[in-house]
mmCIF file of C-alpha atoms in Angstrom:
data_model
loop_
_atom_site.group_PDB
_atom_site.id
_atom_site.type_symbol
_atom_site.label_atom_id
_atom_site.label_comp_id
_atom_site.label_asym_id
_atom_site.label_seq_id
_atom_site.Cartn_x
_atom_site.Cartn_y
_atom_site.Cartn_z
ATOM 1 C CA MET A 1 -3.824 2.869 50.648
ATOM 2 C CA THR A 2 -4.703 3.433 47.008
ATOM 3 C CA THR A 3 -2.396 2.697 44.108
ATOM 4 C CA ALA A 4 -2.217 6.458 43.365
ATOM 5 C CA ALA A 5 -0.473 6.937 46.728
ATOM 6 C CA HIS A 6 2.516 4.861 45.442
ATOM 7 C CA PRO A 7 3.354 6.271 41.991
ATOM 8 C CA GLY A 8 6.795 4.606 42.212
ATOM 9 C CA LYS A 9 5.342 1.166 42.808
ATOM 10 C CA ARG A 10 2.743 1.717 40.043
ATOM 11 C CA ALA A 11 5.510 2.584 37.565
ATOM 12 C CA THR A 12 7.457 -0.456 38.656
ATOM 13 C CA THR A 13 4.461 -2.737 38.153
ATOM 14 C CA ARG A 14 3.787 -1.227 34.728
ATOM 15 C CA GLU A 15 7.391 -1.892 33.695
ATOM 16 C CA THR A 16 7.132 -5.410 34.926
ATOM 17 C CA ILE A 17 4.020 -6.054 32.910
ATOM 18 C CA LEU A 18 5.705 -4.443 29.858
ATOM 19 C CA ASP A 19 8.796 -6.727 30.336
ATOM 20 C CA HIS A 20 6.552 -9.773 30.200
ATOM 21 C CA ALA A 21 4.449 -8.509 27.355
ATOM 22 C CA TYR A 22 7.565 -7.656 25.377
ATOM 23 C CA GLU A 23 8.840 -11.168 25.644
ATOM 24 C CA LEU A 24 5.511 -12.597 24.721
ATOM 25 C CA ALA A 25 5.340 -10.292 21.627
ATOM 26 C CA ARG A 26 8.783 -11.446 20.598
ATOM 27 C CA ARG A 27 7.411 -14.965 20.427
ATOM 28 C CA ASP A 28 3.834 -14.390 19.300
ATOM 29 C CA GLY A 29 3.796 -10.916 17.742
ATOM 30 C CA LEU A 30 1.813 -7.933 18.980
ATOM 31 C CA GLU A 31 -1.391 -9.662 17.632
ATOM 32 C CA GLY A 32 -0.637 -12.546 19.903
ATOM 33 C CA LEU A 33 -0.917 -10.432 23.036
ATOM 34 C CA SER A 34 -4.028 -10.695 25.155
ATOM 35 C CA ILE A 35 -4.881 -9.053 28.490
ATOM 36 C CA GLY A 36 -5.995 -12.433 29.913
ATOM 37 C CA GLY A 37 -2.816 -14.299 28.853
ATOM 38 C CA LEU A 38 -0.590 -11.480 30.124
ATOM 39 C CA ALA A 39 -2.388 -11.318 33.455
ATOM 40 C CA SER A 40 -1.824 -15.039 33.968
ATOM 41 C CA ASP A 41 1.796 -14.688 32.970
ATOM 42 C CA VAL A 42 2.515 -11.941 35.505
ATOM 43 C CA GLY A 43 0.216 -13.416 38.252
ATOM 44 C CA MET A 44 -2.297 -10.532 38.228
ATOM 45 C CA SER A 45 -5.964 -10.196 37.625
ATOM 46 C CA LYS A 46 -7.249 -8.896 34.268
ATOM 47 C CA SER A 47 -8.597 -5.831 36.066
ATOM 48 C CA GLY A 48 -5.093 -5.300 37.497
ATOM 49 C CA VAL A 49 -3.541 -5.203 34.044
ATOM 50 C CA PHE A 50 -6.413 -2.974 32.759
ATOM 51 C CA ALA A 51 -5.588 -0.572 35.513
ATOM 52 C CA HIS A 52 -2.247 0.118 33.719
ATOM 53 C CA PHE A 53 -3.462 -0.261 30.135
ATOM 54 C CA GLY A 54 -6.967 0.755 29.329
ATOM 55 C CA SER A 55 -7.277 -1.595 26.351
ATOM 56 C CA ARG A 56 -5.516 -4.287 24.389
ATOM 57 C CA GLU A 57 -4.495 -1.723 21.783
ATOM 58 C CA ASP A 58 -3.031 0.566 24.441
ATOM 59 C CA LEU A 59 -0.951 -2.368 25.660
ATOM 60 C CA GLN A 60 0.272 -3.182 22.168
ATOM 61 C CA LEU A 61 1.278 0.383 21.541
ATOM 62 C CA ALA A 62 3.133 0.458 24.782
ATOM 63 C CA VAL A 63 5.010 -2.731 23.857
ATOM 64 C CA LEU A 64 5.888 -1.278 20.477
ATOM 65 C CA ASP A 65 7.194 1.835 22.188
ATOM 66 C CA THR A 66 9.185 -0.351 24.581
ATOM 67 C CA GLY A 67 10.729 -2.046 21.614
ATOM 68 C CA ARG A 68 11.607 1.244 20.071
ATOM 69 C CA ARG A 69 13.245 2.547 23.254
ATOM 70 C CA ARG A 70 15.314 -0.628 23.711
ATOM 71 C CA PHE A 71 16.435 -0.553 20.115
ATOM 72 C CA VAL A 72 17.524 3.045 20.321
ATOM 73 C CA THR A 73 19.398 2.362 23.628
ATOM 74 C CA ARG A 74 21.194 -0.664 22.173
ATOM 75 C CA VAL A 75 21.819 0.481 18.645
ATOM 76 C CA LEU A 76 21.834 4.238 18.202
ATOM 77 C CA LEU A 77 23.024 5.792 21.455
ATOM 78 C CA PRO A 78 26.278 3.892 21.753
ATOM 79 C CA ALA A 79 27.029 4.672 18.071
ATOM 80 C CA LEU A 80 26.636 8.444 18.748
ATOM 81 C CA ARG A 81 29.832 8.223 20.875
ATOM 82 C CA GLN A 82 31.728 7.470 17.702
ATOM 83 C CA PRO A 83 33.127 10.131 15.401
ATOM 84 C CA ARG A 84 30.591 11.446 12.861
ATOM 85 C CA GLY A 85 30.719 10.043 9.356
ATOM 86 C CA LEU A 86 31.483 6.553 8.333
ATOM 87 C CA PRO A 87 32.778 5.427 11.749
ATOM 88 C CA ARG A 88 29.444 6.245 13.286
ATOM 89 C CA LEU A 89 27.506 4.703 10.481
ATOM 90 C CA ARG A 90 29.586 1.505 10.750
ATOM 91 C CA ALA A 91 28.962 1.564 14.512
ATOM 92 C CA ILE A 92 25.246 1.740 13.943
ATOM 93 C CA VAL A 93 25.330 -1.277 11.719
ATOM 94 C CA ALA A 94 27.632 -3.186 14.130
ATOM 95 C CA ASN A 95 25.299 -2.546 16.995
ATOM 96 C CA TRP A 96 22.372 -3.558 14.849
ATOM 97 C CA PHE A 97 24.167 -6.842 14.141
ATOM 98 C CA GLU A 98 24.308 -7.506 17.824
ATOM 99 C CA TRP A 99 20.659 -6.659 18.241
ATOM 100 C CA GLY A 100 19.904 -9.189 15.489
ATOM 101 C CA ARG A 101 22.095 -11.767 17.229
ATOM 102 C CA ASP A 102 20.119 -11.310 20.475
ATOM 103 C CA HIS A 103 16.719 -11.290 18.667
ATOM 104 C CA GLN A 104 17.072 -14.303 16.458
ATOM 105 C CA SER A 105 13.959 -15.793 18.032
ATOM 106 C CA GLY A 106 11.918 -12.703 17.352
ATOM 107 C CA CYS A 107 12.082 -8.917 16.991
ATOM 108 C CA VAL A 108 8.957 -7.040 18.011
ATOM 109 C CA LEU A 109 9.757 -4.099 15.685
ATOM 110 C CA LEU A 110 10.184 -6.228 12.561
ATOM 111 C CA SER A 111 7.247 -8.541 13.285
ATOM 112 C CA ALA A 112 4.989 -5.423 13.890
ATOM 113 C CA ALA A 113 5.942 -4.077 10.473
ATOM 114 C CA SER A 114 4.717 -7.385 8.938
ATOM 115 C CA GLU A 115 1.590 -7.494 11.068
ATOM 116 C CA TYR A 116 0.400 -3.938 10.387
ATOM 117 C CA ASP A 117 1.823 -2.895 7.044
ATOM 118 C CA GLY A 118 -1.529 -3.442 5.270
ATOM 119 C CA ARG A 119 -3.843 -2.219 7.966
ATOM 120 C CA ASP A 120 -5.249 1.054 9.126
ATOM 121 C CA GLY A 121 -5.355 2.331 12.674
ATOM 122 C CA ALA A 122 -3.280 3.432 15.568
ATOM 123 C CA LEU A 123 -0.935 0.465 15.473
ATOM 124 C CA HIS A 124 -0.193 0.832 11.767
ATOM 125 C CA ASP A 125 0.491 4.531 12.385
ATOM 126 C CA GLY A 126 2.701 3.727 15.364
ATOM 127 C CA VAL A 127 4.773 1.293 13.272
ATOM 128 C CA VAL A 128 5.091 3.863 10.485
ATOM 129 C CA ARG A 129 6.354 6.469 12.987
ATOM 130 C CA GLN A 130 8.889 4.110 14.423
ATOM 131 C CA GLN A 131 10.147 2.919 11.114
ATOM 132 C CA SER A 132 10.315 6.385 9.587
ATOM 133 C CA GLY A 133 12.117 7.680 12.670
ATOM 134 C CA TRP A 134 14.790 5.018 12.370
ATOM 135 C CA ARG A 135 15.078 5.554 8.571
ATOM 136 C CA ASP A 136 15.636 9.321 9.345
ATOM 137 C CA GLU A 137 18.433 8.466 11.716
ATOM 138 C CA LEU A 138 20.150 6.337 9.110
ATOM 139 C CA GLN A 139 19.853 9.108 6.561
ATOM 140 C CA LYS A 140 21.237 11.572 8.985
ATOM 141 C CA ALA A 141 24.310 9.487 9.608
ATOM 142 C CA ILE A 142 24.751 8.889 5.894
ATOM 143 C CA ALA A 143 24.485 12.608 5.145
ATOM 144 C CA GLN A 144 27.148 13.387 7.689
ATOM 145 C CA ALA A 145 29.490 10.807 6.091
ATOM 146 C CA VAL A 146 28.884 12.454 2.704
ATOM 147 C CA GLU A 147 29.591 15.918 4.167
ATOM 148 C CA LEU A 148 32.818 14.652 5.660
ATOM 149 C CA GLY A 149 34.011 13.086 2.417
ATOM 150 C CA HIS A 150 33.735 9.572 3.777
ATOM 151 C CA LEU A 151 31.172 8.713 1.001
ATOM 152 C CA ARG A 152 30.940 10.104 -2.481
ATOM 153 C CA SER A 153 29.348 13.459 -2.972
ATOM 154 C CA ASP A 154 26.783 11.942 -5.369
ATOM 155 C CA THR A 155 25.658 9.339 -2.717
ATOM 156 C CA ASP A 156 21.886 8.819 -2.862
ATOM 157 C CA VAL A 157 21.198 9.107 0.827
ATOM 158 C CA ALA A 158 17.666 7.534 0.659
ATOM 159 C CA LEU A 159 18.925 4.674 -1.459
ATOM 160 C CA LEU A 160 21.823 3.838 0.780
ATOM 161 C CA ALA A 161 19.487 3.825 3.792
ATOM 162 C CA PHE A 162 17.245 1.487 1.947
ATOM 163 C CA GLU A 163 20.113 -0.775 1.056
ATOM 164 C CA ILE A 164 21.330 -0.884 4.682
ATOM 165 C CA TYR A 165 17.815 -1.671 5.955
ATOM 166 C CA ALA A 166 17.376 -4.420 3.255
ATOM 167 C CA LEU A 167 20.660 -6.172 4.264
ATOM 168 C CA MET A 168 19.646 -6.045 7.905
ATOM 169 C CA LEU A 169 16.208 -7.535 7.057
ATOM 170 C CA GLY A 170 18.129 -10.326 5.296
ATOM 171 C CA LEU A 171 20.221 -10.847 8.385
ATOM 172 C CA HIS A 172 17.187 -11.197 10.653
ATOM 173 C CA HIS A 173 15.434 -13.536 8.113
ATOM 174 C CA ASP A 174 18.391 -15.887 7.553
ATOM 175 C CA ALA A 175 19.496 -15.792 11.196
ATOM 176 C CA GLY A 176 16.078 -17.073 12.303
ATOM 177 C CA LEU A 177 15.933 -19.804 9.747
ATOM 178 C CA PHE A 178 19.580 -20.878 9.224
ATOM 179 C CA GLY A 179 21.502 -19.596 12.201
ATOM 180 C CA PHE A 180 23.291 -16.434 12.904
ATOM 181 C CA ASP A 181 26.884 -17.352 12.042
ATOM 182 C CA GLU A 182 26.265 -18.010 8.316
ATOM 183 C CA ALA A 183 23.830 -15.140 8.066
ATOM 184 C CA GLY A 184 26.290 -12.791 9.750
ATOM 185 C CA ARG A 185 29.110 -13.877 7.497
ATOM 186 C CA CYS A 186 27.159 -13.190 4.361
ATOM 187 C CA THR A 187 25.754 -9.876 5.630
ATOM 188 C CA THR A 188 29.259 -8.668 6.724
ATOM 189 C CA ALA A 189 30.637 -9.376 3.266
ATOM 190 C CA ALA A 190 27.656 -7.636 1.591
ATOM 191 C CA PHE A 191 28.154 -4.545 3.809
ATOM 192 C CA GLU A 192 31.871 -4.276 2.922
ATOM 193 C CA ARG A 193 30.911 -4.394 -0.747
ATOM 194 C CA LEU A 194 28.167 -1.766 -0.094
ATOM 195 C CA TRP A 195 30.525 0.656 1.651
ATOM 196 C CA ARG A 196 33.058 0.333 -1.171
ATOM 197 C CA SER A 197 30.354 1.050 -3.846
ATOM 198 C CA TRP A 198 29.644 4.448 -2.274
ATOM 199 C CA GLN A 199 33.128 5.507 -1.387
ATOM 200 C CA THR A 200 35.358 7.748 -3.421
#
């Protein structure tokens, strides 16, 4: 029987490959991925991996999208169950903290931003879409907090989104180098000061 006769099995195999590729990319970055290395890791032939991903770039884009989906599932979706405004914004940050705790050894999304920020091509464009989409979600949550009076009416939505992102970058950076506990303590204190600076 052909692989096409078993779409469920094919999808499962693809997800297995992506799981392995994602973990490799956490350690080595998207640029560290290779079809040959991944095939060896999952116990398949190169042609078997190519059957699911037509090129190395297709594989890298799929891993980037896997990272995006996992981040949204862990960070954004649970926060949407919280009331709109500052409670939801705080929940986003709290969930992002936990993501950082679990990804001290490497975050595909952040490493990809460093790998492709100065390049042209599909991977650069994919990173920009992912990062822009997440910045839009932050700005949406901030704007709702402003509308509800949880933040000052003159809050610069784009600036606050930038500040949140900058603090989280600091958390990821210091957690990887110096450990999460101290990085988390400093970042938590910085966030409390940040919220106060934009509240009425």
